[in-house]
């Protein structure tokens, strides 16, 4: 018991150090600007934005999953509902840390609301996620007070569910309406974002539950074995949709002769593509999907941990690959200043933004698990 | 209300870069940022090669993707068709730069004009530092700082926001031509009201077959190109098999 208390203390100290480091990074960025990032006027959006997209979509995925018991009223999943809502809030907070530092100023984040442009998907995205965060917090508070099914609480659940469905479509449309970048253009980006959000949300919940079970030994996974196994089947189904989308994407990319796609093939960087193979998709999606087809893997705690872990890392890498590949070549006269295609590796400050966002998220998970009875079910 | 447009005559343009230099001076453009730029192309295989040069600037599109996407209306259209940017509203999301099909928007990654804040001297006791030079001249920020740019836009834009060509809106409102137009020694840039039937711009567009960059995107750019500079001659031939 005292050993666990000791480990808990060490864990909190580690998170505290990482958050202090993150605050120092924020200060440094606010003072010196984004010259600290390995970005330029060709690669504009880098790791902090990729982390934001990944965490925001994961949060949407978690909210959609919470909607299964809370909105669609599949009562057997109620034991997961409160934890799902809380993880969604904490993950969204991590996303806000990443986007705040990507913008370089907290004031910038709020200014969005004072001069709205209704034709901008970024404006809608900021609005949707801000409202979603408030709604989720109120919903969680109602659940914590034992009010799971009053009309007010139900309405909050429905609103958050709808917002979580729209937000990924909006993230996709930020890229999808960019006519000038063909590797992004089209409605597929929105659907792809929704699928990846659902996939990473499911993966995060499974991974979190398995690790939490291992660390605390609370016996929850044994008590709810069949529920977790069913959940893993849902996970496999969602992964299969992502596999189909990825195959379609590969087919289009390999068949086309559009120059931007050809550059995409040449482009190799730190997030998985190497020697013409997209390892982030092979190891982060196809491999775990194949593993999930094996019943013994789906049923074992180790199998759930490995597959969800691989997919979680894989989706982050896939977001980064997509984000960078569309920006890898200079547009118009920028080709005068920059080479034909540009490689990218994050600077230490970009990694620290990533670490800061994760640390905030993990601290919230830790405190929530400790004080907020996340496995509670309605009376 | 006027609708401003520019015609660039590629036959007259000699690629001297005066437009770019004049633009930098007029608008206090920092290092690494180009409001006025160029696309150069080399075509053919040696020894049959040729160099092409297309000056570029903001196209002040009618359906500007940068304006559509800007979340705070920092990038906006003026009644006279100029695409204008308000750094006070800019949140630094860079979506306009991402969305611009023409690569003419730049981000201030660092505090601009840092070079001129330096105390370093090349030769101790021999040369003055950049900062000393600015102080001796009594200028602000750079020795060639133009305070008139500040009439409609911060004279020097801060870090963390984007910037781009404004068709020298601060000059146009005073009845002056954009600085690049005025500075062009070959009169290759013609500026005016595209709605006025008797403007030089309108006349030129009716006289030649103009083209615009990436017209297929439907953004309706308002920078037009006419003619081409090509003194090459060739013996009349039907080719052969």
XYZ file of C-alpha atoms in Angstrom:
620
model
C 0.000 0.000 0.000
C 2.748 2.433 1.038
C 4.671 1.440 -2.100
C 1.671 2.512 -4.223
C 1.417 5.768 -2.264
C 5.101 6.365 -2.954
C 4.649 5.719 -6.656
C 1.640 8.021 -6.709
C 3.718 10.769 -5.112
C 6.538 10.262 -7.622
C 4.011 10.340 -10.486
C 2.606 13.659 -9.243
C 6.118 15.107 -8.868
C 6.993 14.028 -12.445
C 3.799 15.614 -13.786
C 4.511 18.754 -11.750
C 8.013 19.031 -13.242
C 6.658 18.535 -16.776
C 4.012 21.199 -16.225
C 6.619 23.645 -14.901
C 8.694 22.902 -17.989
C 5.593 23.515 -20.090
C 4.941 26.856 -18.395
C 8.538 27.872 -19.089
C 8.016 26.876 -22.745
C 4.845 28.975 -22.894
C 6.660 31.996 -21.453
C 9.542 31.556 -23.877
C 7.130 31.303 -26.829
C 5.142 34.354 -25.778
C 8.340 36.394 -25.497
C 10.391 35.138 -28.453
C 7.667 34.043 -30.863
C 7.392 31.082 -33.165
C 10.889 31.427 -34.514
C 11.522 28.763 -31.847
C 9.602 26.239 -33.938
C 11.161 24.409 -36.891
C 8.539 25.980 -39.124
C 8.787 28.438 -41.998
C 6.520 29.995 -44.619
C 6.079 26.624 -46.315
C 5.613 24.277 -43.339
C 3.326 26.540 -41.346
C 1.533 24.053 -39.157
C 3.650 21.562 -37.282
C 3.685 19.283 -34.231
C 1.676 21.561 -31.855
C -1.163 21.767 -34.373
C -0.941 18.037 -35.099
C -1.193 17.373 -31.349
C -4.184 19.723 -31.128
C -5.968 17.919 -33.963
C -5.159 14.535 -32.448
C -6.309 15.429 -28.924
C -9.390 17.381 -30.038
C -10.514 14.512 -32.278
C -9.776 11.984 -29.535
C -11.918 14.045 -27.169
C -14.731 14.036 -29.734
C -14.354 10.275 -30.060
C -14.646 9.873 -26.278
C -17.779 12.073 -26.186
C -19.350 10.047 -28.991
C -18.636 6.868 -27.047
C -20.136 8.414 -23.893
C -23.227 9.076 -25.994
C -23.815 5.306 -26.304
C -25.043 4.985 -22.698
C -26.029 8.632 -22.158
C -27.855 9.449 -25.402
C -28.613 6.145 -27.076
C -29.420 4.713 -23.620
C -27.505 1.446 -23.957
C -27.567 1.007 -20.205
C -25.019 -1.781 -19.907
C -22.320 0.739 -20.854
C -23.273 3.092 -18.014
C -20.271 2.004 -15.896
C -18.022 3.605 -18.564
C -20.040 6.797 -19.024
C -18.689 9.039 -16.285
C -15.077 8.120 -17.023
C -15.617 8.706 -20.739
C -17.049 12.168 -20.122
C -14.207 13.048 -17.770
C -11.505 11.751 -20.130
C -13.097 13.772 -22.911
C -12.919 16.966 -20.824
C -9.308 16.340 -19.762
C -8.230 15.465 -23.319
C -9.883 18.591 -24.660
C -8.017 20.649 -22.059
C -4.772 19.127 -23.377
C -5.863 20.105 -26.895
C -6.471 23.684 -25.758
C -2.962 23.832 -24.276
C -1.517 22.754 -27.631
C -3.564 25.233 -29.696
C -2.927 28.061 -27.218
C 0.801 27.637 -27.699
C 0.425 27.141 -31.456
C -1.294 30.534 -31.582
C 1.320 31.923 -29.248
C -1.021 33.908 -27.059
C -3.953 33.118 -24.762
C -5.442 36.484 -25.701
C -5.511 35.273 -29.332
C -7.686 32.325 -28.326
C -10.329 34.614 -26.830
C -10.185 37.246 -29.581
C -11.788 34.695 -31.905
C -15.141 35.334 -30.213
C -15.132 39.106 -30.561
C -14.866 39.334 -34.340
C -16.584 36.263 -35.795
C -16.374 35.249 -39.430
C -19.179 32.794 -40.076
C -17.639 31.559 -43.326
C -14.502 30.368 -41.534
C -14.310 26.725 -40.428
C -11.688 27.719 -37.842
C -14.156 30.101 -36.219
C -16.814 27.390 -36.069
C -14.287 24.947 -34.698
C -13.291 27.337 -31.904
C -16.940 27.934 -31.060
C -17.936 24.269 -31.156
C -15.081 23.043 -28.961
C -15.529 25.900 -26.475
C -19.257 25.201 -26.143
C -18.563 21.475 -26.011
C -16.109 21.943 -23.156
C -18.648 23.940 -21.134
C -21.460 21.483 -21.875
C -19.283 18.505 -20.952
C -18.225 20.108 -17.682
C -21.847 20.859 -16.738
C -22.900 17.357 -17.801
C -20.127 15.841 -15.696
C -21.120 17.986 -12.733
C -24.741 16.794 -13.039
C -23.587 13.172 -13.230
C -21.339 13.692 -10.230
C -24.334 14.986 -8.311
C -26.269 11.836 -9.228
C -28.415 13.533 -11.882
C -27.880 11.251 -14.894
C -31.289 11.179 -16.505
C -33.190 14.383 -15.746
C -34.370 16.235 -18.836
C -31.670 18.880 -18.260
C -28.943 16.265 -17.971
C -30.255 14.388 -21.018
C -30.313 17.595 -23.046
C -26.686 18.266 -22.121
C -25.801 14.749 -23.246
C -27.554 15.200 -26.602
C -25.927 18.602 -27.210
C -22.434 17.310 -26.410
C -23.040 14.260 -28.631
C -24.095 16.428 -31.579
C -21.205 18.835 -31.065
C -18.766 15.928 -30.928
C -20.142 14.725 -34.234
C -19.864 18.111 -35.952
C -16.436 19.131 -34.598
C -14.399 16.465 -36.470
C -16.259 17.336 -39.680
C -15.257 20.937 -39.117
C -11.594 20.008 -38.511
C -11.664 18.074 -41.763
C -13.239 20.992 -43.619
C -10.397 23.329 -42.571
C -8.274 21.218 -44.900
C -11.019 20.009 -47.232
C -12.015 23.462 -48.523
C -8.422 24.410 -49.337
C -8.775 24.247 -53.127
C -5.158 25.166 -53.664
C -3.794 22.076 -51.886
C -5.075 19.047 -53.736
C -3.715 16.511 -51.263
C -6.258 17.822 -48.758
C -9.098 18.960 -50.972
C -12.498 17.306 -50.800
C -15.149 16.066 -48.383
C -13.184 12.910 -47.574
C -11.030 14.811 -45.065
C -14.072 15.491 -42.877
C -15.240 11.892 -42.841
C -11.674 10.691 -42.315
C -11.334 13.030 -39.315
C -14.527 11.695 -37.788
C -13.373 8.089 -38.229
C -9.901 8.784 -36.817
C -11.434 10.679 -33.876
C -13.661 7.761 -33.030
C -10.724 5.375 -33.443
C -8.311 7.301 -31.217
C -11.050 7.977 -28.631
C -11.821 4.265 -28.376
C -8.114 3.413 -28.268
C -7.468 5.957 -25.519
C -10.306 4.666 -23.371
C -9.196 1.044 -23.698
C -5.534 1.828 -23.120
C -6.347 4.048 -20.169
C -8.626 1.431 -18.571
C -6.039 -1.343 -19.015
C -3.168 0.724 -17.611
C -5.305 2.013 -14.753
C -6.289 -1.558 -13.955
C -2.654 -2.691 -13.993
C -1.445 0.181 -11.833
C -4.211 0.266 -9.230
C -5.366 -3.373 -9.372
C -8.924 -2.164 -8.682
C -10.419 -5.345 -10.182
C -12.704 -3.418 -12.479
C -11.485 -5.143 -15.645
C -12.218 -8.571 -14.094
C -15.669 -7.461 -12.952
C -16.558 -6.034 -16.337
C -14.683 -8.538 -18.542
C -17.531 -9.142 -20.982
C -18.215 -5.408 -21.267
C -14.559 -4.646 -22.075
C -14.495 -7.525 -24.571
C -17.600 -6.147 -26.308
C -16.004 -2.727 -26.313
C -12.936 -4.220 -27.993
C -15.157 -5.642 -30.744
C -16.542 -2.126 -31.334
C -12.919 -0.954 -31.413
C -12.119 -3.538 -34.106
C -15.114 -2.406 -36.160
C -14.035 1.230 -36.015
C -10.480 0.195 -36.931
C -11.870 -1.668 -39.952
C -13.548 1.539 -41.201
C -10.242 3.409 -40.787
C -8.470 0.594 -42.701
C -10.925 0.917 -45.599
C -10.458 4.713 -45.688
C -6.682 4.369 -45.608
C -6.738 1.842 -48.458
C -8.910 4.153 -50.562
C -6.523 7.009 -49.793
C -3.499 4.893 -50.809
C -5.240 3.808 -53.990
C -5.951 7.423 -54.999
C -2.420 8.538 -54.112
C -0.721 5.742 -56.010
C -2.885 6.052 -59.133
C -2.712 9.823 -59.561
C -0.199 11.805 -61.577
C -1.022 15.144 -59.897
C 2.367 16.731 -59.029
C 1.499 17.436 -55.387
C 0.767 13.753 -54.818
C 3.993 12.755 -56.545
C 5.906 15.026 -54.185
C 4.006 13.382 -51.335
C 5.571 10.056 -52.399
C 9.072 11.518 -52.396
C 8.589 13.113 -49.030
C 9.972 11.202 -46.049
C 10.052 12.561 -42.553
C 10.020 11.723 -38.931
C 6.423 10.612 -38.648
C 6.449 7.219 -40.268
C 7.001 7.423 -44.032
C 10.267 5.758 -44.949
C 11.508 4.130 -48.163
C 8.096 4.733 -49.743
C 6.246 2.838 -46.999
C 3.858 4.492 -44.588
C 5.006 2.716 -41.450
C 2.697 4.787 -39.266
C -0.264 3.204 -41.073
C 1.278 -0.270 -41.324
C 2.292 -0.472 -37.661
C -0.227 1.948 -36.202
C -3.362 0.708 -37.942
C -3.036 -2.395 -40.148
C -0.996 -4.473 -37.665
C -3.237 -3.785 -34.629
C -6.303 -4.337 -36.812
C -5.006 -7.767 -37.836
C -4.228 -8.530 -34.186
C -7.755 -7.511 -33.212
C -9.126 -10.140 -35.575
C -7.646 -12.826 -33.295
C -10.204 -13.587 -30.535
C -7.573 -14.435 -27.884
C -5.860 -11.081 -28.462
C -9.163 -9.221 -28.163
C -9.950 -10.988 -24.898
C -6.583 -10.567 -23.152
C -5.590 -7.507 -21.185
C -2.178 -7.524 -22.910
C -3.808 -7.718 -26.346
C -6.109 -4.804 -25.581
C -3.181 -2.765 -24.221
C -0.873 -3.396 -27.187
C -3.471 -2.868 -29.916
C -4.945 0.283 -28.366
C -1.448 1.649 -27.664
C -0.310 1.046 -31.251
C -3.445 2.636 -32.679
C -3.231 5.649 -30.389
C 0.363 6.390 -31.417
C -0.471 5.467 -35.033
C -3.340 7.965 -35.293
C -1.134 10.794 -34.000
C 1.496 9.885 -36.607
C -1.171 9.637 -39.320
C -2.435 13.113 -38.469
C 1.126 14.436 -38.649
C 1.797 12.735 -41.991
C -1.355 14.172 -43.529
C -0.708 17.607 -42.051
C 2.895 17.806 -43.273
C 2.517 16.138 -46.648
C 0.060 18.807 -47.846
C 2.526 21.521 -46.889
C 5.729 19.886 -48.073
C 6.135 21.914 -51.252
C 6.282 25.719 -51.559
C 3.337 27.512 -53.170
C 3.861 30.074 -55.963
C 6.816 32.451 -55.550
C 7.859 30.790 -52.291
C 9.570 28.232 -54.526
C 12.152 31.003 -55.120
C 13.205 30.922 -51.467
C 12.713 27.280 -50.585
C 13.646 23.914 -52.124
C 11.197 21.833 -54.159
C 10.097 19.932 -51.075
C 10.909 20.477 -47.451
C 11.531 18.039 -44.642
C 10.554 18.712 -41.072
C 11.595 17.546 -37.633
C 10.155 19.255 -34.538
C 12.362 21.545 -32.469
C 12.831 20.935 -28.758
C 10.223 23.659 -28.074
C 7.637 21.906 -30.228
C 8.275 18.653 -28.355
C 7.874 20.557 -25.089
C 4.469 21.878 -26.218
C 3.501 18.247 -26.861
C 4.786 17.210 -23.424
C 2.960 20.119 -21.758
C -0.364 19.176 -23.361
C 0.091 15.526 -22.330
C 1.129 16.463 -18.786
C -1.954 18.658 -18.280
C -4.132 15.864 -19.606
C -2.488 13.188 -17.446
C -2.634 15.354 -14.316
C -6.347 15.860 -14.837
C -6.813 12.099 -15.388
C -4.891 11.388 -12.188
C -6.778 13.895 -10.043
C -10.131 12.939 -11.561
C -9.556 9.260 -10.876
C -8.539 10.061 -7.312
C -11.338 12.412 -6.307
C -14.278 12.109 -8.688
C -15.410 8.438 -8.555
C -15.232 7.916 -12.297
C -16.664 4.385 -12.314
C -19.848 5.498 -10.536
C -23.178 4.381 -12.020
C -26.605 5.971 -11.489
C -28.566 4.832 -8.430
C -16.876 52.959 -56.001
C -13.656 52.075 -57.828
C -12.465 48.487 -58.137
C -8.697 48.493 -58.319
C -6.707 46.099 -60.450
C -3.194 45.847 -61.850
C -1.981 44.824 -65.262
C 1.604 43.607 -65.585
C 2.998 43.803 -69.084
C 5.492 40.955 -69.320
C 6.923 42.333 -72.557
C 7.948 45.522 -70.776
C 9.092 43.840 -67.553
C 12.857 43.295 -67.597
C 13.002 41.531 -64.233
C 15.100 44.242 -62.588
C 13.425 43.855 -59.179
C 12.838 47.601 -58.643
C 9.244 46.830 -57.703
C 10.388 44.538 -54.885
C 12.956 46.989 -53.533
C 10.523 49.919 -53.675
C 7.882 47.794 -51.936
C 10.260 46.841 -49.111
C 11.145 50.485 -48.507
C 7.599 51.786 -48.748
C 6.036 49.143 -46.507
C 8.922 48.486 -44.077
C 8.869 44.828 -45.081
C 11.077 42.719 -42.775
C 13.766 40.258 -43.896
C 12.463 36.957 -45.227
C 9.084 38.455 -46.162
C 8.164 39.437 -49.731
C 5.036 41.455 -50.479
C 6.342 41.850 -54.008
C 8.019 38.751 -55.383
C 8.579 36.756 -58.573
C 8.259 33.312 -60.107
C 11.172 32.323 -62.311
C 11.094 29.388 -64.654
C 13.760 27.833 -66.826
C 12.358 25.861 -69.745
C 14.006 23.635 -72.351
C 17.128 21.512 -72.368
C 20.621 22.933 -72.770
C 21.588 24.544 -75.130
C 17.939 25.289 -76.050
C 16.925 26.962 -72.814
C 15.005 30.059 -71.881
C 14.317 31.947 -68.677
C 10.845 33.252 -67.818
C 10.054 35.765 -65.147
C 6.638 36.533 -63.626
C 6.416 39.276 -60.986
C 3.948 38.399 -58.213
C 2.064 40.181 -55.456
C -1.254 39.742 -53.663
C -3.881 39.175 -56.347
C -6.609 40.964 -54.383
C -8.992 38.202 -55.441
C -12.706 38.890 -55.563
C -13.414 35.528 -53.915
C -10.342 35.495 -51.723
C -9.786 32.183 -49.911
C -7.774 34.056 -47.263
C -10.764 36.297 -46.470
C -13.229 33.415 -46.470
C -11.112 31.377 -44.057
C -9.930 34.062 -41.627
C -11.710 33.324 -38.323
C -11.687 36.922 -37.069
C -12.170 38.987 -40.239
C -8.634 40.281 -39.797
C -8.247 39.584 -43.502
C -11.055 41.516 -45.153
C -12.097 43.236 -48.364
C -12.310 47.014 -48.719
C -15.056 48.524 -50.860
C -12.477 49.289 -53.544
C -11.606 45.584 -53.845
C -8.322 45.719 -51.938
C -7.745 42.717 -49.685
C -6.651 44.297 -46.434
C -5.283 42.870 -43.215
C -5.817 44.131 -39.676
C -2.983 42.889 -37.422
C -4.946 43.911 -34.326
C -7.570 41.289 -35.125
C -5.104 38.680 -36.378
C -4.816 35.698 -34.021
C -1.813 34.238 -35.849
C -3.560 31.023 -36.927
C -1.888 31.296 -40.371
C -4.964 29.885 -42.116
C -4.885 32.700 -44.693
C -1.310 31.808 -45.561
C -2.238 28.134 -45.695
C -5.289 28.872 -47.843
C -3.712 31.345 -50.287
C -3.209 29.616 -53.654
C -0.599 32.179 -54.684
C 1.941 31.986 -51.839
C 1.938 35.736 -51.226
C 1.118 35.853 -47.508
C 3.913 35.612 -44.922
C 4.048 35.163 -41.166
C 6.191 37.182 -38.772
C 7.920 34.319 -37.004
C 10.175 36.692 -35.050
C 10.227 40.316 -33.963
C 10.751 42.148 -37.277
C 13.861 44.188 -38.127
C 15.935 42.539 -35.402
C 19.128 43.172 -37.347
C 18.837 46.899 -36.684
C 18.659 46.362 -32.917
C 22.058 44.714 -32.863
C 24.965 46.327 -31.015
C 27.556 44.260 -32.853
C 30.118 46.133 -34.904
C 32.047 44.671 -37.818
C 35.282 46.460 -36.928
C 35.702 47.692 -33.366
C 36.418 51.439 -33.446
C 36.007 51.363 -37.219
C 32.361 50.798 -38.083
C 29.170 51.569 -36.238
C 26.664 48.963 -35.122
C 23.260 48.704 -36.847
C 21.604 50.208 -33.753
C 24.013 53.174 -33.765
C 23.270 53.773 -37.432
C 19.528 53.938 -36.767
C 20.104 56.302 -33.816
C 22.451 58.600 -35.760
C 19.922 59.011 -38.551
C 17.168 59.567 -36.001
C 15.040 56.916 -37.662
C 12.672 54.397 -36.132
C 13.471 50.679 -36.295
C 15.400 50.809 -39.606
C 17.375 53.584 -41.308
C 14.881 53.524 -44.201
C 11.768 53.370 -42.024
C 8.695 54.895 -43.678
C 6.268 56.251 -41.062
C 3.639 56.982 -43.752
C 2.925 53.286 -44.009
C 1.376 53.613 -40.547
C -1.626 55.537 -41.892
C -3.735 52.416 -42.431
C -1.674 49.587 -40.958
C 0.939 49.418 -38.191
C 4.030 50.794 -39.914
C 5.886 47.678 -38.778
C 3.812 44.642 -38.050
C 4.484 42.769 -34.782
C 5.609 39.151 -34.453
C 2.883 36.511 -34.448
C 0.754 37.997 -37.252
C 0.759 37.673 -41.043
C 1.364 40.395 -43.595
C 1.018 40.905 -47.347
C 0.685 43.473 -50.156
C -2.144 45.994 -49.744
C -1.846 47.625 -53.208
C -0.313 50.496 -51.148
C -3.785 51.430 -49.916
C -2.270 54.280 -47.860
C -1.023 55.876 -51.098
C -4.056 55.016 -53.217
C -6.409 56.798 -50.777
C -4.288 59.929 -51.322
C -4.566 59.600 -55.086
C -1.058 58.164 -55.496
C -0.081 55.014 -57.351
C 1.206 51.949 -55.513
C 4.945 52.340 -54.933
C 5.887 49.358 -57.129
C 3.978 50.888 -60.044
C 5.657 54.244 -59.568
C 9.120 52.702 -59.221
C 8.965 50.459 -62.297
C 11.513 51.924 -64.761
C 9.899 50.126 -67.694
C 6.282 51.148 -66.996
C 5.436 47.468 -66.922
C 2.879 47.886 -64.132
C -0.381 49.645 -64.881
C -2.779 50.323 -62.027
C -6.312 51.634 -62.025
C -10.041 51.196 -61.772
C -11.206 48.129 -63.663
C -14.808 49.367 -63.533
C -14.038 52.622 -65.342
C -14.323 52.069 -69.138
C -11.712 54.706 -69.931
C -9.054 53.596 -67.430
C -5.730 52.371 -68.801
C -6.278 49.047 -67.085
C -9.621 48.476 -68.831
C -8.236 49.531 -72.190
C -5.247 47.196 -71.917
C -7.392 44.252 -70.899
C -9.499 44.789 -74.004
C -6.475 45.101 -76.255
C -4.596 41.929 -75.290
C -5.496 38.448 -74.146
C -4.729 38.636 -70.429
C -4.121 35.693 -68.153
C -4.156 35.360 -64.396
C -2.446 32.918 -62.043
C -4.355 29.714 -61.221
C -7.535 31.038 -62.813
C -9.136 27.602 -62.658
C -9.578 27.993 -58.879
C -12.284 30.594 -59.431
C -10.843 33.175 -57.049
C -11.090 35.931 -59.686
C -7.645 37.509 -59.141
C -7.287 41.217 -59.940
C -3.666 41.109 -61.087
C -3.623 40.475 -64.829
C -0.673 39.627 -67.067
C -0.471 40.640 -70.734
C 2.026 39.806 -73.497
C 5.347 38.080 -72.952
C 8.944 39.130 -73.414
C 10.473 36.944 -76.080
C 12.929 38.295 -78.659
C 13.711 34.799 -79.981
C 13.642 34.279 -83.741
C 13.451 31.025 -85.679
C 13.756 30.025 -89.286
C 10.315 29.180 -90.750
C 9.998 25.404 -90.711
C 7.452 22.634 -90.883
C 9.582 20.321 -88.726
C 10.317 16.840 -90.027
C 10.144 13.111 -89.404
